[in-house]
Every structure is written in structure tokens, then in C-alpha cells.
Coordinates of C-alpha atoms in Angstrom, one line a residue:
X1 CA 32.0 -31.4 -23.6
X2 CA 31.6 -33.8 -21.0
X3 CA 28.6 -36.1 -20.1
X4 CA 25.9 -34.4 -18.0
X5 CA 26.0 -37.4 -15.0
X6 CA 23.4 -35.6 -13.1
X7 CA 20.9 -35.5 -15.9
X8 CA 21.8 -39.2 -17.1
X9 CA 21.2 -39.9 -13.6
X10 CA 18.1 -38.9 -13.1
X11 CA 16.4 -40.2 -15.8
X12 CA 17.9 -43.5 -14.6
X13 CA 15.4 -42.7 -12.0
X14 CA 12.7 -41.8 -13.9
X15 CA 13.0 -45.2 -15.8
X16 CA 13.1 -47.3 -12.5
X17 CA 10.3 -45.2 -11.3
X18 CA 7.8 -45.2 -14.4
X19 CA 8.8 -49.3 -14.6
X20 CA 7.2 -49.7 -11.5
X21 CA 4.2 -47.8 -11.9
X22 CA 3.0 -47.8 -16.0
X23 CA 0.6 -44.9 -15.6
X24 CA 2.5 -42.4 -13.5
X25 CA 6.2 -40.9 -13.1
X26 CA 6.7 -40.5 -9.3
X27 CA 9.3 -37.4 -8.5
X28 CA 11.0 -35.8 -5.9
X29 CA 10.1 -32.6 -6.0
X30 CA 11.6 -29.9 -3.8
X31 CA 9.3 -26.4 -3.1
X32 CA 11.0 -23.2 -2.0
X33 CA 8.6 -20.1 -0.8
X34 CA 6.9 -22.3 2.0
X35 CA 2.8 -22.2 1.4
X36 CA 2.7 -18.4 -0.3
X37 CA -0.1 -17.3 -2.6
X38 CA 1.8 -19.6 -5.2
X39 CA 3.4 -22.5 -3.0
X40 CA 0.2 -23.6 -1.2
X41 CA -2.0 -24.4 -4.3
X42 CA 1.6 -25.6 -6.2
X43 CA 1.9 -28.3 -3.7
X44 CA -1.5 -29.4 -3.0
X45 CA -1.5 -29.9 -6.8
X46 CA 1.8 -32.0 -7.0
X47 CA 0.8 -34.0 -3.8
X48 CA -2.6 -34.6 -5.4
X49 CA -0.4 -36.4 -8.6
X50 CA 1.3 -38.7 -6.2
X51 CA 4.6 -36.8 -6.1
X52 CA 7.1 -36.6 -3.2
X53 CA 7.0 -33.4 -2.0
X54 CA 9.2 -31.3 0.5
X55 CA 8.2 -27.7 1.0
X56 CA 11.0 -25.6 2.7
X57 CA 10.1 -22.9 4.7
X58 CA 11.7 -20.7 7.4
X59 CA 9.1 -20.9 10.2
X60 CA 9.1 -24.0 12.3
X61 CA 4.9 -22.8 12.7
X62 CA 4.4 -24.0 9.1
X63 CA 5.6 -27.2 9.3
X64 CA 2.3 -28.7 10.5
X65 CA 0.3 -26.7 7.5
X66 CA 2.8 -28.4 5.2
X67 CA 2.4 -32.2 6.7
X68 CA -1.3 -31.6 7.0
X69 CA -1.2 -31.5 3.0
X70 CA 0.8 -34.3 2.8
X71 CA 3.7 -32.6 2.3
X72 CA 7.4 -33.3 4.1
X73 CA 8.5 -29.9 5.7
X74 CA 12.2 -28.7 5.4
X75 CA 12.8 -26.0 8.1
X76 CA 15.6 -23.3 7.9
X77 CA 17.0 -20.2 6.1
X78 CA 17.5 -20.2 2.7
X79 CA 20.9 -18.3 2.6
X80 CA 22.0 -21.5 4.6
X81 CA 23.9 -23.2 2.0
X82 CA 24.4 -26.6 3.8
X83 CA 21.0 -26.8 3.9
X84 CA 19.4 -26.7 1.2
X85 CA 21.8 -29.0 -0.1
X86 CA 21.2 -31.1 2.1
X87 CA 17.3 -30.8 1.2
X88 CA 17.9 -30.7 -2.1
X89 CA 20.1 -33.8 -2.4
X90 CA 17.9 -36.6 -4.4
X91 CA 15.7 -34.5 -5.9
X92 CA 14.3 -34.8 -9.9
X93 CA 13.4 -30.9 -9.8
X94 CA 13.7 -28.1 -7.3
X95 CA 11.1 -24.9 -7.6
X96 CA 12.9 -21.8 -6.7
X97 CA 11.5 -18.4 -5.6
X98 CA 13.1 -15.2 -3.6
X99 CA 10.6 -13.8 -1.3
X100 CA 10.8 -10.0 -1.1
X101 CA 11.9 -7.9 1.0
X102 CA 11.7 -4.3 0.5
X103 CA 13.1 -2.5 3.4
X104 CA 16.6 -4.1 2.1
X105 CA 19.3 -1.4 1.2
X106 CA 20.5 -3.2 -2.2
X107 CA 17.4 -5.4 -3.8
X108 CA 20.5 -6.1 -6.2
X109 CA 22.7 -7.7 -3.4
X110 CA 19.7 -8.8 -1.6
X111 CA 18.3 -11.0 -4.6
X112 CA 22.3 -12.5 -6.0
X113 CA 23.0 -13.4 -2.5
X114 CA 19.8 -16.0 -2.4
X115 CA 20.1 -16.6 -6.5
X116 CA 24.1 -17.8 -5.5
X117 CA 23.0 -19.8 -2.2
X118 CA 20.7 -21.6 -4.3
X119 CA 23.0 -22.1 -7.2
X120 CA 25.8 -23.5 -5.2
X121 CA 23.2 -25.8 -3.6
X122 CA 22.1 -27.3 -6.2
X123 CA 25.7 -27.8 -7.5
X124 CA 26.8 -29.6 -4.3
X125 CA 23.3 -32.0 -4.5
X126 CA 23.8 -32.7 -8.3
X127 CA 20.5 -31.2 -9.2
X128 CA 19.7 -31.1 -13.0
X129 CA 16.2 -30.0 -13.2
X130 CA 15.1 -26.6 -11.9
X131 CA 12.4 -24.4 -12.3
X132 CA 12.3 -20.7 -11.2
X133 CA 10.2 -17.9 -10.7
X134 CA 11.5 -14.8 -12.1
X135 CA 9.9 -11.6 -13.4
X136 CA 8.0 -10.3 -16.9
X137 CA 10.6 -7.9 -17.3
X138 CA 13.9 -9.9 -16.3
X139 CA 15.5 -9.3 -20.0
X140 CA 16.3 -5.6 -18.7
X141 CA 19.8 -6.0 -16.8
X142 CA 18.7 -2.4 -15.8
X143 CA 16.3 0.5 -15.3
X144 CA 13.4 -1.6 -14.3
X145 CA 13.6 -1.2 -10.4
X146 CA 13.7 -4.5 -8.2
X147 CA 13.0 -6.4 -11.8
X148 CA 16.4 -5.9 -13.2
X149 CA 17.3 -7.9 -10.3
X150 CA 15.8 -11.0 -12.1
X151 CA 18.3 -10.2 -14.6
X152 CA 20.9 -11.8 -12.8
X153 CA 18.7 -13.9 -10.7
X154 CA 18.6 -15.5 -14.0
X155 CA 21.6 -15.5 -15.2
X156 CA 23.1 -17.6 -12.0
X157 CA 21.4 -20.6 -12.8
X158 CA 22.1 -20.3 -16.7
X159 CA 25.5 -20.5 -15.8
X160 CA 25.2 -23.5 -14.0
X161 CA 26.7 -26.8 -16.0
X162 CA 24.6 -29.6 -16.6
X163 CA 21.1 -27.8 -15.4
X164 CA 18.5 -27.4 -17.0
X165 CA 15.9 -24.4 -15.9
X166 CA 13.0 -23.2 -17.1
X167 CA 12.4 -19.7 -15.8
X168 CA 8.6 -18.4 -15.3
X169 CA 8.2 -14.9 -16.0
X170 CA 4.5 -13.7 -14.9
X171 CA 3.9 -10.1 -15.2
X172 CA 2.2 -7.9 -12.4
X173 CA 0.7 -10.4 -9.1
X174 CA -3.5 -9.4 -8.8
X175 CA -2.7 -8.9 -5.2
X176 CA -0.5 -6.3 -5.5
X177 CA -3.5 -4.2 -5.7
X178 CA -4.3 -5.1 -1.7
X179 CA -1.3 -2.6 -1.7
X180 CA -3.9 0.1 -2.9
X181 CA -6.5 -0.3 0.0
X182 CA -5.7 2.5 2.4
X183 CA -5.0 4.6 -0.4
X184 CA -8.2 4.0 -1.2
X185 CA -9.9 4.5 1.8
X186 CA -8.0 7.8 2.7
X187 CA -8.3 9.6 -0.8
X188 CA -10.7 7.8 -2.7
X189 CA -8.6 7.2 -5.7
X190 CA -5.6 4.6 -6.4
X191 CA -2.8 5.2 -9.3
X192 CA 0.9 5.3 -10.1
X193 CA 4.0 7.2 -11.4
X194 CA 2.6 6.4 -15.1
X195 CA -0.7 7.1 -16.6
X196 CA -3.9 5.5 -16.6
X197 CA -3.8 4.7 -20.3
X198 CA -0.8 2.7 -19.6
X199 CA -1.8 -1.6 -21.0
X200 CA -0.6 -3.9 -17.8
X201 CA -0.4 -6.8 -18.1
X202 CA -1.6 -8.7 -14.8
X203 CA -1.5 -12.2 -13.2
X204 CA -4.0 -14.2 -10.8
X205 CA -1.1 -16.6 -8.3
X206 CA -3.0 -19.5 -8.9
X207 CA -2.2 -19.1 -13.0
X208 CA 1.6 -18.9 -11.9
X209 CA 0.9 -22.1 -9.6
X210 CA -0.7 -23.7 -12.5
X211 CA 2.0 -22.5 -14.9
X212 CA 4.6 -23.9 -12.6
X213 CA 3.2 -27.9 -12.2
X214 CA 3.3 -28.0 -16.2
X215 CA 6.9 -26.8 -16.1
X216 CA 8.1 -29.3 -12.9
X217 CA 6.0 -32.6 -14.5
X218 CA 6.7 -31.6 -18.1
X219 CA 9.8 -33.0 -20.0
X220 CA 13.2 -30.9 -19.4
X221 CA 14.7 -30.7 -22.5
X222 CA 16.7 -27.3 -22.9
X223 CA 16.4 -24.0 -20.8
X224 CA 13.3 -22.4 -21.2
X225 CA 11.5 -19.2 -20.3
X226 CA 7.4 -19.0 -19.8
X227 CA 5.6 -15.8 -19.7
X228 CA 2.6 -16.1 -17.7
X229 CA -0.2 -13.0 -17.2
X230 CA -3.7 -13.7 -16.6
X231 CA -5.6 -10.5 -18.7
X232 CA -4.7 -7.1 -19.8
X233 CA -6.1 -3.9 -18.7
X234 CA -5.1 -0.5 -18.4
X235 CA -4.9 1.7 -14.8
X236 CA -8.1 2.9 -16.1
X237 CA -9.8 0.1 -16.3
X238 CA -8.4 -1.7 -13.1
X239 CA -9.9 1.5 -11.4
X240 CA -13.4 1.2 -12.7
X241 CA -13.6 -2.8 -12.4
X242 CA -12.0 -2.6 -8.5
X243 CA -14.5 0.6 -8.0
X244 CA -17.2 -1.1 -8.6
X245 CA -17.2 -4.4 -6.9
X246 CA -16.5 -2.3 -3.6
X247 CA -19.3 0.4 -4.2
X248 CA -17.2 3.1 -5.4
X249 CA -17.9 3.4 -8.9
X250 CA -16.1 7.1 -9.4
X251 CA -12.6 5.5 -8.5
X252 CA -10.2 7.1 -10.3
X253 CA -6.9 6.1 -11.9
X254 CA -4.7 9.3 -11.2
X255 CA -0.6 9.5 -12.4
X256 CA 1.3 10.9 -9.3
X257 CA 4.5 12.3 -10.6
X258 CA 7.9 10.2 -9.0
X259 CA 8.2 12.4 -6.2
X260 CA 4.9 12.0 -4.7
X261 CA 5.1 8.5 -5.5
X262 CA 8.3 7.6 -3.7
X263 CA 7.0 10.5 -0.8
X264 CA 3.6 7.7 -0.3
X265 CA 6.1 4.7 -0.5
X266 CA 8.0 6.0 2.2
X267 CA 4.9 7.4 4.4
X268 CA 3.7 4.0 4.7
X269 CA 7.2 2.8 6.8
X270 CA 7.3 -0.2 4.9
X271 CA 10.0 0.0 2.5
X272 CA 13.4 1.3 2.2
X273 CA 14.1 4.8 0.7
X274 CA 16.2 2.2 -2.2
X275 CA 13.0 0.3 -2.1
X276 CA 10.9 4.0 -3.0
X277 CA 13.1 4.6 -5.5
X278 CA 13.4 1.3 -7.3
X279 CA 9.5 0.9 -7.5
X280 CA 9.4 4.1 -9.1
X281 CA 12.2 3.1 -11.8
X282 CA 10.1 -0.5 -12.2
X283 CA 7.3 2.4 -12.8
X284 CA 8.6 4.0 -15.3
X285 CA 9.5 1.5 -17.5
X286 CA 5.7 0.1 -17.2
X287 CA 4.8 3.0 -18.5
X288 CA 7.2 3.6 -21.6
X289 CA 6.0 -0.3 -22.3
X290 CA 10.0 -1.8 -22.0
X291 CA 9.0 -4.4 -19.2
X292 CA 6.4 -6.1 -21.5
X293 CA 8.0 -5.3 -24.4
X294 CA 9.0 -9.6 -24.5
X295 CA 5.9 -10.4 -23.4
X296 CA 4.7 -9.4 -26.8
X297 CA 7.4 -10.4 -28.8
X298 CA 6.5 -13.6 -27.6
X299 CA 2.9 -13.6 -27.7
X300 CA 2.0 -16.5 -25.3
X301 CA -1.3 -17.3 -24.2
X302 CA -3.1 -15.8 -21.8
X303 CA -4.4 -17.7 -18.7
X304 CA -7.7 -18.6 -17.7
X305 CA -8.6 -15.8 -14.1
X306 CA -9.5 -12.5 -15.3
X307 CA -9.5 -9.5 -13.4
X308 CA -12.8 -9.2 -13.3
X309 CA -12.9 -12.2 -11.1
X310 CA -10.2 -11.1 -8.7
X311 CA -12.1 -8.2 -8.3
X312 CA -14.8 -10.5 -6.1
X313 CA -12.0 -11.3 -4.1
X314 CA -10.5 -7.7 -3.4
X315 CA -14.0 -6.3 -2.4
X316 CA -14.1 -9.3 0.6
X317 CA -10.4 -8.5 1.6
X318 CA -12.0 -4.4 1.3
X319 CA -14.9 -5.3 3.1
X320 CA -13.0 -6.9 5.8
X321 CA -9.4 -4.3 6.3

């Protein structure tokens, strides 16, 4: 087995860089996903240590955002191999994310394609510290929907020799739930393809973006996975908490069966008839409990916003649609 000369470079560089300042460890950190629900608060956390940050987005309009929060902005594509390479060269760790995009014909395709840009990348810049958000769920290689995708979103940068990566796995985004608003408004009533009594597990961004500066200024010893979710509730419950902080205190959870659910996906012009489908599969296997089925093997910790929290913050974004 050979000697890992990216790693044994880069703590060269730590050395040289804690030996000049005692009390802190400067890095080079490079941040993928530009200033998302996770990427903005990330940042302004990892600027706020003193670290050297560059945020890489694809719009040339974010790059005064990103410099405003002292930030150095990378513009350009992320299936642009040169690059990111190129961006990536120098760096102590690189946070990786794949933005979605559900009107794709093959989320599969779609999510290898970026998962292998990236890879190669961070071969050609010697990278050997990574952190990357993947998916509560991403131990399925199939039968979970666009999850199964982080499957082999995964497995790309396992394969990669001499890297290190510590892959965050945070179940179902709050957010997600801004999905539910004109289904709300139209019908009075929100749900799935699985029943109410169904257990989520849910996360608040800002616990993934806290999760994720432990992971990038924490040691980097072996691969890694985190499971991150915020609180626990059932469809039910997420019903009655949203109903009420919006007025509507007879919300009701109902379970649509797959064809209606797909039929409402695809009303909405926003996704992909593969897109329909796979959402409905990722449904599913919420509901027969396989996606969190690791999440409690595992039993981590749960994180500090709970739902009824985020519920505040859905009846303003309500108020205001």
C-alpha cells in the first residue's frame, strides 16, 4: 500500500499553519451549492472561525453575496471538470453537494455524472479531505426513488485512493413542506402516497449546516457517515402542528394512493414524469420504514430545531405565497 502523499501533505500544512497561530488551525476550505438553505449559514460560520473560504456557484449574480460575507467566489458549472480542479487545487477540505433537478429524465445519470465530475476533480487537485452531503436512506442501492441515487453518489468518492470523506446523511429537509402550500390552499388538506401514521424523521438546514462545520474543522481520520434529523413526527402530527400555526387547525394528513400522487406531481409542471415516479418509490419506502431503517440502527442524536419551531417560519412563508 503506498503512502497517502496528499494526506501527508496536508497535514504538513496544518503544522505550518497551527505553528503560526497557537490558538487556531487556518484552512482552505472549498464550498459547493453556492449560498443555499445549507451553504449560506455553512459559510458564514466557517468565515466567522477565520477560515479561507471559496464558495462556488454557477451564477456570476452571487458572486457579490458571497464576497460581501467574506467569502472568495468561484464562478462556473460544476460538470466542468477543469474547473473545479482548478478551484479545488490547494485546498485542506472540499464540501460537496448535488443540487436537484427534477425535470431530469434519469436522476441516476443525472446525480453519477456530477458525483464523477467531482471525483475526478478532486483526483487531479490532490484533495484528501472531503465532506459530502448525501441522503438518510443512501444504504438502499435501490427502490428508494432519487435516494438510491446517493447510493452511488457515495460510492464514487469511497473509491477514491487516498481520501478521506465523511458523508452527512440528514433525513427529510423542513422546507420540503413549502412544497405543500398550494395543496393546501386549494384542498385544505396536505399528505402522501403512505399513511399518516407513518414516523418521519425530519431536518431543520441550519442543523445540516451545523452538522457539516463539525465534520470540515473536525479531525479526518477514516471515512465516516453522520446521520443528522432534527425531531420525529408522524404525517399526522406534521398536519396538526403546520395547521395550526397558519389558522387551520382541521388540516388533515390524507394517504393518496401512487396514482394520484404521481397524477398531482405531474399537474404541477415541475417535474419529470421519471421525477413522479421516483418520488413515489422514495414514498413508499418511507412508509414501509426501509429509508430510516439505519437511522435507527445507529441511533444518533437528535439536533437541537424542532418542528414546532419551523412551523413559525412556514406560517410567514404561508402568510406571504
Amino acid at each position: 500500500m503506498g503512502i497517502p502523499w496528499g494526506k501527508f501533505l496536508c497535514n504538513i500544512s496544518y503544522k505550518y499553519r497551527f505553528a503560526a497561530n497557537k490558538n487556531h488551525i487556518i484552512m482552505k476550505i472549498v464550498i459547493t451549492g453556492s449560498l443555499g438553505n445549507i451553504g449560506r449559514s455553512l459559510t458564514e460560520r466557517l468565515v466567522k472561525a477565520g477560515h479561507n473560504i471559496t464558495v462556488i456557484s454557477s451564477s456570476e449574480n452571487k458572486k457579490e453575496a458571497i464576497q460581501t460575507i467574506g467569502a472568495n467566489a468561484a464562478i462556473g458549472s460544476i460538470m466542468d471538470e477543469a474547473f473545479l480542479a482548478e478551484t479545488f487545487k490547494g485546498a485542506d477540505v472540499v464540501y460537496t453537494m448535488i443540487p436537484d433537478n427534477l425535470q431530469v429524465s434519469d436522476y441516476t445519470n443525472y446525480i453519477t455524472q456530477i458525483a464523477q465530475t467531482y471525483a475526478n476533480a478532486l483526483t487531479i487537485a490532490g484533495v484528501s479531505q472531503l465532506v459530502n452531503l448525501s441522503s438518510n436512506g443512501a444504504h438502499l442501492k435501490e427502490g428508494a426513488g432519487p435516494i438510491s441515487s446517493m447510493f452511488h453518489d457515495e460510492a464514487i468518492f469511497n473509491n477514491i485512493d487516498g481520501l478521506v470523506v465523511k458523508h452527512l446523511r440528514p433525513a427529510s429537509f423542513y422546507i420540503n413542506y413549502y412544497n405543500s402550500i398550494p395543496l393546501i390552499r386549494n384542498t385544505g388538506m396536505m399528505g402522501s402516497n403512505y399513511p399518516g401514521t407513518t414516523k418521519l424523521l425530519l431536518t431543520h438546514p441550519l442543523d445540516i449546516a451545523d452538522a457539516a462545520f463539525e465534520e470540515i474543522t473536525g479531525p479526518f481520520s477514516s471515512n465516516k457517515i453522520r446521520f443528522i434529523a432534527s425531531d420525529e413526527k408522524t404525517g399526522t402530527e406534521v398536519a396538526h402542528i403546520l395547521g395550526n400555526a397558519i389558522g387551520k387547525p382541521d388540516l388533515k394528513w390524507v394517504e393518496f394512493t401512487n396514482e394520484q400522487f404521481i397524477g398531482g406531481l405531474l399537474q404541477s409542471g415541475h417535474l419529470s414524469k421519471h421525477a413522479a415516479e421516483g418520488l413515489a418509490e422514495m414514498g413508499i419506502a418511507l412508509g414501509n420504514g426501509r429509508i430510516t431503517e439505519e437511522f435507527y440502527k445507529n441511533k444518533p442524536v437528535l439536533s437541537k430545531r424542532k418542528f414546532e419551531e419551523f412551523a413559525i417560519e412556514f406560517a410567514k412563508v404561508y402568510n406571504q405565497a
